[in-house]
Amino acid sequence: MSEKIKNILSQENFSKVDLAALLAAGEEDRKLVFAKAAEIKQAYVGNKVYYRGLIEFSNLCGKNCLYCGIRAGNKKARRYEVTEEEVLEAARYAWENKFGSLVLQAGERSGKDYVRRIERLLRQIKKMSNGELGITISLGEQSEETYRRWFEAGAHRYLLRIEVSNPDLYHRYHPKNKVHDYQTRLQSLFLLKKIGYQVGTGVMIGLPFQTVEDLAMDLLFFREHDIDMVGMGPYIEHEDTPMYRYKDQLLPKVDRFYLSLKMVAVLRILMKDINIAAATAMQAIDPMGREKAIKVGANIIMPNLTPSRYREDYLLYEDKPCTDEDAEECKRCLEARIHMAGGEIGYGEWGDSKHFEKRKKT
Ligand code: SAH
Ligand code: SF4
């Protein structure tokens, strides 16, 4: 094994070049990176894994990100919206099964009615669970007022992936117009923090034209913006999207998977006390993908609670896992898998980011 990797891992601070070297680690060297990350995880956040029951509320979307299977321009996508009753039913399931928190995710939409509907739903979930369910939302870019209303209605965490922190690359993966503007997305992260949300962001890994140096910069971006939580996973091509034309230039899926695992591990080494999610897209490549992510640094998992009849229509990418399982089945198999990965489930706990708690105090 290489001395170079060992030396980097013994440092306290990491440059872009160091991080890129860790991300480029080969089969033997990456074991060192994984072991270091596991050690840091144990010391700073322990082996608890927190559940966030995921409800993919709707695949209606006003945007056209060039990589995404539910982009507005994909006329083949069958559009749905989960009914209010069904959301509440899934939320009740999460609450009764001591999941601690929910994530409500959907395509990006705007409009007064929509904002009000989400607000009402948030209040209903809070009321139904006596305020016990924590709520994360991931509903794209919104105005400051909307973010504030949803915060006041009970959402306390927000996930908004920057997708790629390099503005030039960002504009290659998005249509060039003002609804797909890097600065606006970045500004959203500041607004969310100002309002008081725990803020999560993330990137896709293995995009065409992306290098390990770009990924190293993504990691430094998370640190520079003092992010509380990160969710990131491999980019997976989808046939009915413009970016599919680059499919032959991508790394093989298994390499994208290991690159993603290294990103999780290196991020844990860099930001010791944040929450890191084991992304669903990891499981799309490797059936044990999320558990492997937990072993090397992740501490959050998002079991899918979207009612089964909608699941196969929330296809952000190919081979999305668990589209044919119901919640009960998912829960049992997940519990066993997490135990196998040395984790313990934090039932009934919110499992807020320790980093956020510290940030609030200072
Ligand atoms: N509309 C919201 C949330 C839903 S999309 C938003 O865009 O913020 C959730 C995430 O799915 C996106 O942030 C993106 O990182 C991811 N995603 C979309 N298409 C993907 C693909 N082809 N491969 C992997 N992840 C993808
Ligand atoms: Fe819509 Fe989000 Fe997909 Fe972009 S990534 S098209 S905003 S659902």
PDB file of N, CA, C and O and ligand atoms in Angstrom, residues 61 65 67-70 105-108 138-141 159-161 163 185 203-204 233-238 281 314 316-317, ligand 1:
ATOM      1  N   CYS A  61     -42.759  18.379 -12.537  1.00  0.00           N
ATOM      2  CA  CYS A  61     -41.621  19.267 -12.382  1.00  0.00           C
ATOM      3  C   CYS A  61     -41.637  20.320 -13.476  1.00  0.00           C
ATOM      4  O   CYS A  61     -41.885  20.015 -14.631  1.00  0.00           O
ATOM      5  N   CYS A  65     -33.636  19.870 -16.034  1.00  0.00           N
ATOM      6  CA  CYS A  65     -32.243  19.462 -15.828  1.00  0.00           C
ATOM      7  C   CYS A  65     -31.933  18.352 -16.844  1.00  0.00           C
ATOM      8  O   CYS A  65     -32.732  17.421 -17.018  1.00  0.00           O
ATOM      9  N   TYR A  67     -30.141  15.834 -17.035  1.00  0.00           N
ATOM     10  CA  TYR A  67     -29.834  14.458 -16.623  1.00  0.00           C
ATOM     11  C   TYR A  67     -31.028  13.711 -16.054  1.00  0.00           C
ATOM     12  O   TYR A  67     -30.980  12.513 -15.839  1.00  0.00           O
ATOM     13  N   CYS A  68     -32.115  14.421 -15.792  1.00  0.00           N
ATOM     14  CA  CYS A  68     -33.140  13.859 -14.911  1.00  0.00           C
ATOM     15  C   CYS A  68     -34.325  13.254 -15.673  1.00  0.00           C
ATOM     16  O   CYS A  68     -34.895  13.882 -16.569  1.00  0.00           O
ATOM     17  N   GLY A  69     -34.704  12.065 -15.264  1.00  0.00           N
ATOM     18  CA  GLY A  69     -35.764  11.311 -15.933  1.00  0.00           C
ATOM     19  C   GLY A  69     -37.149  11.918 -15.772  1.00  0.00           C
ATOM     20  O   GLY A  69     -38.055  11.607 -16.547  1.00  0.00           O
ATOM     21  N   ILE A  70     -37.341  12.777 -14.768  1.00  0.00           N
ATOM     22  CA  ILE A  70     -38.683  13.362 -14.605  1.00  0.00           C
ATOM     23  C   ILE A  70     -38.715  14.842 -15.012  1.00  0.00           C
ATOM     24  O   ILE A  70     -39.613  15.587 -14.639  1.00  0.00           O
ATOM     25  N   GLN A 105     -40.075  14.735  -0.879  1.00  0.00           N
ATOM     26  CA  GLN A 105     -39.327  15.168  -2.059  1.00  0.00           C
ATOM     27  C   GLN A 105     -40.222  15.176  -3.285  1.00  0.00           C
ATOM     28  O   GLN A 105     -41.135  14.361  -3.390  1.00  0.00           O
ATOM     29  N   ALA A 106     -39.961  16.076  -4.209  1.00  0.00           N
ATOM     30  CA  ALA A 106     -40.753  16.153  -5.446  1.00  0.00           C
ATOM     31  C   ALA A 106     -40.013  16.966  -6.488  1.00  0.00           C
ATOM     32  O   ALA A 106     -38.985  17.582  -6.197  1.00  0.00           O
ATOM     33  N   GLY A 107     -40.568  16.984  -7.670  1.00  0.00           N
ATOM     34  CA  GLY A 107     -40.075  17.884  -8.712  1.00  0.00           C
ATOM     35  C   GLY A 107     -40.268  19.316  -8.238  1.00  0.00           C
ATOM     36  O   GLY A 107     -40.892  19.551  -7.206  1.00  0.00           O
ATOM     37  N   GLU A 108     -39.743  20.247  -9.000  1.00  0.00           N
ATOM     38  CA  GLU A 108     -39.832  21.644  -8.546  1.00  0.00           C
ATOM     39  C   GLU A 108     -41.055  22.340  -9.128  1.00  0.00           C
ATOM     40  O   GLU A 108     -41.243  22.365 -10.338  1.00  0.00           O
ATOM     41  N   SER A 138     -37.433  18.547   0.306  1.00  0.00           N
ATOM     42  CA  SER A 138     -36.529  18.654  -0.836  1.00  0.00           C
ATOM     43  C   SER A 138     -37.396  18.986  -2.037  1.00  0.00           C
ATOM     44  O   SER A 138     -37.820  18.111  -2.792  1.00  0.00           O
ATOM     45  N   LEU A 139     -37.727  20.273  -2.140  1.00  0.00           N
ATOM     46  CA  LEU A 139     -38.712  20.710  -3.128  1.00  0.00           C
ATOM     47  C   LEU A 139     -38.153  21.791  -4.047  1.00  0.00           C
ATOM     48  O   LEU A 139     -38.880  22.611  -4.601  1.00  0.00           O
ATOM     49  N   GLY A 140     -36.833  21.793  -4.163  1.00  0.00           N
ATOM     50  CA  GLY A 140     -36.190  22.654  -5.146  1.00  0.00           C
ATOM     51  C   GLY A 140     -36.057  24.107  -4.726  1.00  0.00           C
ATOM     52  O   GLY A 140     -36.152  24.443  -3.549  1.00  0.00           O
ATOM     53  N   GLU A 141     -35.834  24.955  -5.739  1.00  0.00           N
ATOM     54  CA  GLU A 141     -35.597  26.379  -5.485  1.00  0.00           C
ATOM     55  C   GLU A 141     -36.927  27.098  -5.321  1.00  0.00           C
ATOM     56  O   GLU A 141     -37.811  26.962  -6.156  1.00  0.00           O
ATOM     57  N   LEU A 159     -33.142  19.866   1.849  1.00  0.00           N
ATOM     58  CA  LEU A 159     -32.114  19.283   0.972  1.00  0.00           C
ATOM     59  C   LEU A 159     -32.173  19.934  -0.393  1.00  0.00           C
ATOM     60  O   LEU A 159     -33.205  19.893  -1.065  1.00  0.00           O
ATOM     61  N   LEU A 160     -31.077  20.531  -0.780  1.00  0.00           N
ATOM     62  CA  LEU A 160     -31.006  21.126  -2.106  1.00  0.00           C
ATOM     63  C   LEU A 160     -29.599  20.878  -2.634  1.00  0.00           C
ATOM     64  O   LEU A 160     -28.651  21.575  -2.252  1.00  0.00           O
ATOM     65  N   ARG A 161     -29.492  19.866  -3.451  1.00  0.00           N
ATOM     66  CA  ARG A 161     -28.162  19.557  -3.972  1.00  0.00           C
ATOM     67  C   ARG A 161     -27.694  20.656  -4.914  1.00  0.00           C
ATOM     68  O   ARG A 161     -28.482  21.094  -5.763  1.00  0.00           O
ATOM     69  N   GLU A 163     -25.653  19.949  -7.009  1.00  0.00           N
ATOM     70  CA  GLU A 163     -25.485  19.029  -8.168  1.00  0.00           C
ATOM     71  C   GLU A 163     -24.047  18.940  -8.656  1.00  0.00           C
ATOM     72  O   GLU A 163     -23.534  17.852  -8.907  1.00  0.00           O
ATOM     73  N   ARG A 185     -29.290  28.989  -7.378  1.00  0.00           N
ATOM     74  CA  ARG A 185     -29.286  27.782  -6.554  1.00  0.00           C
ATOM     75  C   ARG A 185     -28.383  27.990  -5.332  1.00  0.00           C
ATOM     76  O   ARG A 185     -28.748  27.643  -4.217  1.00  0.00           O
ATOM     77  N   VAL A 203     -23.964  16.409  -4.462  1.00  0.00           N
ATOM     78  CA  VAL A 203     -23.593  16.420  -5.881  1.00  0.00           C
ATOM     79  C   VAL A 203     -23.843  15.035  -6.489  1.00  0.00           C
ATOM     80  O   VAL A 203     -24.019  14.061  -5.765  1.00  0.00           O
ATOM     81  N   MET A 204     -23.804  15.001  -7.797  1.00  0.00           N
ATOM     82  CA  MET A 204     -23.815  13.705  -8.490  1.00  0.00           C
ATOM     83  C   MET A 204     -22.370  13.350  -8.832  1.00  0.00           C
ATOM     84  O   MET A 204     -21.560  14.237  -9.116  1.00  0.00           O
ATOM     85  N   GLY A 233     -24.610  10.865  -4.595  1.00  0.00           N
ATOM     86  CA  GLY A 233     -24.551   9.499  -5.109  1.00  0.00           C
ATOM     87  C   GLY A 233     -24.169   9.518  -6.567  1.00  0.00           C
ATOM     88  O   GLY A 233     -24.009  10.589  -7.179  1.00  0.00           O
ATOM     89  N   PRO A 234     -24.014   8.331  -7.139  1.00  0.00           N
ATOM     90  CA  PRO A 234     -23.590   8.255  -8.534  1.00  0.00           C
ATOM     91  C   PRO A 234     -24.627   8.842  -9.487  1.00  0.00           C
ATOM     92  O   PRO A 234     -25.824   8.730  -9.250  1.00  0.00           O
ATOM     93  N   TYR A 235     -24.137   9.459 -10.542  1.00  0.00           N
ATOM     94  CA  TYR A 235     -25.005   9.832 -11.652  1.00  0.00           C
ATOM     95  C   TYR A 235     -25.320   8.545 -12.396  1.00  0.00           C
ATOM     96  O   TYR A 235     -24.424   7.745 -12.685  1.00  0.00           O
ATOM     97  N   ILE A 236     -26.597   8.352 -12.699  1.00  0.00           N
ATOM     98  CA  ILE A 236     -26.997   7.171 -13.466  1.00  0.00           C
ATOM     99  C   ILE A 236     -27.804   7.644 -14.667  1.00  0.00           C
ATOM    100  O   ILE A 236     -28.790   8.383 -14.509  1.00  0.00           O
ATOM    101  N   GLU A 237     -27.370   7.241 -15.820  1.00  0.00           N
ATOM    102  CA  GLU A 237     -28.014   7.744 -17.031  1.00  0.00           C
ATOM    103  C   GLU A 237     -29.458   7.275 -17.168  1.00  0.00           C
ATOM    104  O   GLU A 237     -29.827   6.228 -16.664  1.00  0.00           O
ATOM    105  N   HIS A 238     -30.242   8.119 -17.841  1.00  0.00           N
ATOM    106  CA  HIS A 238     -31.637   7.775 -18.115  1.00  0.00           C
ATOM    107  C   HIS A 238     -31.862   7.994 -19.612  1.00  0.00           C
ATOM    108  O   HIS A 238     -31.568   9.074 -20.144  1.00  0.00           O
ATOM    109  N   ALA A 281     -29.292   6.000  -4.923  1.00  0.00           N
ATOM    110  CA  ALA A 281     -28.648   5.676  -6.199  1.00  0.00           C
ATOM    111  C   ALA A 281     -27.472   4.697  -6.014  1.00  0.00           C
ATOM    112  O   ALA A 281     -27.100   3.990  -6.950  1.00  0.00           O
ATOM    113  N   TYR A 314     -41.461   7.514 -10.334  1.00  0.00           N
ATOM    114  CA  TYR A 314     -40.488   8.501  -9.848  1.00  0.00           C
ATOM    115  C   TYR A 314     -39.112   8.031 -10.283  1.00  0.00           C
ATOM    116  O   TYR A 314     -38.238   7.738  -9.484  1.00  0.00           O
ATOM    117  N   LEU A 316     -35.934   8.910 -11.535  1.00  0.00           N
ATOM    118  CA  LEU A 316     -34.938   9.938 -11.838  1.00  0.00           C
ATOM    119  C   LEU A 316     -33.875   9.355 -12.753  1.00  0.00           C
ATOM    120  O   LEU A 316     -33.264  10.043 -13.547  1.00  0.00           O
ATOM    121  N   TYR A 317     -33.639   8.041 -12.602  1.00  0.00           N
ATOM    122  CA  TYR A 317     -32.587   7.365 -13.367  1.00  0.00           C
ATOM    123  C   TYR A 317     -32.973   5.903 -13.558  1.00  0.00           C
ATOM    124  O   TYR A 317     -33.967   5.431 -12.986  1.00  0.00           O
TER     125      TYR A 317
HETATM  126  N1  SAH B   1     -36.561  18.622  -7.714  1.00  0.00           N
HETATM  127  C1  SAH B   1     -35.763  18.704  -6.550  1.00  0.00           C
HETATM  128  C2  SAH B   1     -35.711  17.414  -5.773  1.00  0.00           C
HETATM  129  C3  SAH B   1     -35.935  16.133  -6.528  1.00  0.00           C
HETATM  130  S1  SAH B   1     -34.656  15.648  -7.605  1.00  0.00           S
HETATM  131  C4  SAH B   1     -34.367  19.153  -6.896  1.00  0.00           C
HETATM  132  O1  SAH B   1     -33.970  18.995  -8.039  1.00  0.00           O
HETATM  133  O2  SAH B   1     -33.699  19.662  -5.995  1.00  0.00           O
HETATM  134  C5  SAH B   1     -33.546  14.928  -6.415  1.00  0.00           C
HETATM  135  C6  SAH B   1     -32.165  14.676  -6.893  1.00  0.00           C
HETATM  136  O3  SAH B   1     -32.134  13.608  -7.821  1.00  0.00           O
HETATM  137  C7  SAH B   1     -31.474  15.796  -7.619  1.00  0.00           C
HETATM  138  O4  SAH B   1     -30.960  16.736  -6.723  1.00  0.00           O
HETATM  139  C8  SAH B   1     -30.394  15.059  -8.427  1.00  0.00           C
HETATM  140  O5  SAH B   1     -29.135  15.148  -7.769  1.00  0.00           O
HETATM  141  C9  SAH B   1     -30.876  13.610  -8.413  1.00  0.00           C
HETATM  142  N2  SAH B   1     -30.919  13.066  -9.776  1.00  0.00           N
HETATM  143  C10 SAH B   1     -31.645  13.507 -10.816  1.00  0.00           C
HETATM  144  N3  SAH B   1     -31.365  12.810 -11.938  1.00  0.00           N
HETATM  145  C11 SAH B   1     -30.391  11.917 -11.594  1.00  0.00           C
HETATM  146  C12 SAH B   1     -29.672  10.924 -12.310  1.00  0.00           C
HETATM  147  N4  SAH B   1     -29.870  10.727 -13.610  1.00  0.00           N
HETATM  148  N5  SAH B   1     -28.754  10.183 -11.634  1.00  0.00           N
HETATM  149  C13 SAH B   1     -28.564  10.376 -10.320  1.00  0.00           C
HETATM  150  N6  SAH B   1     -29.205  11.303  -9.599  1.00  0.00           N
HETATM  151  C14 SAH B   1     -30.116  12.072 -10.226  1.00  0.00           C
END
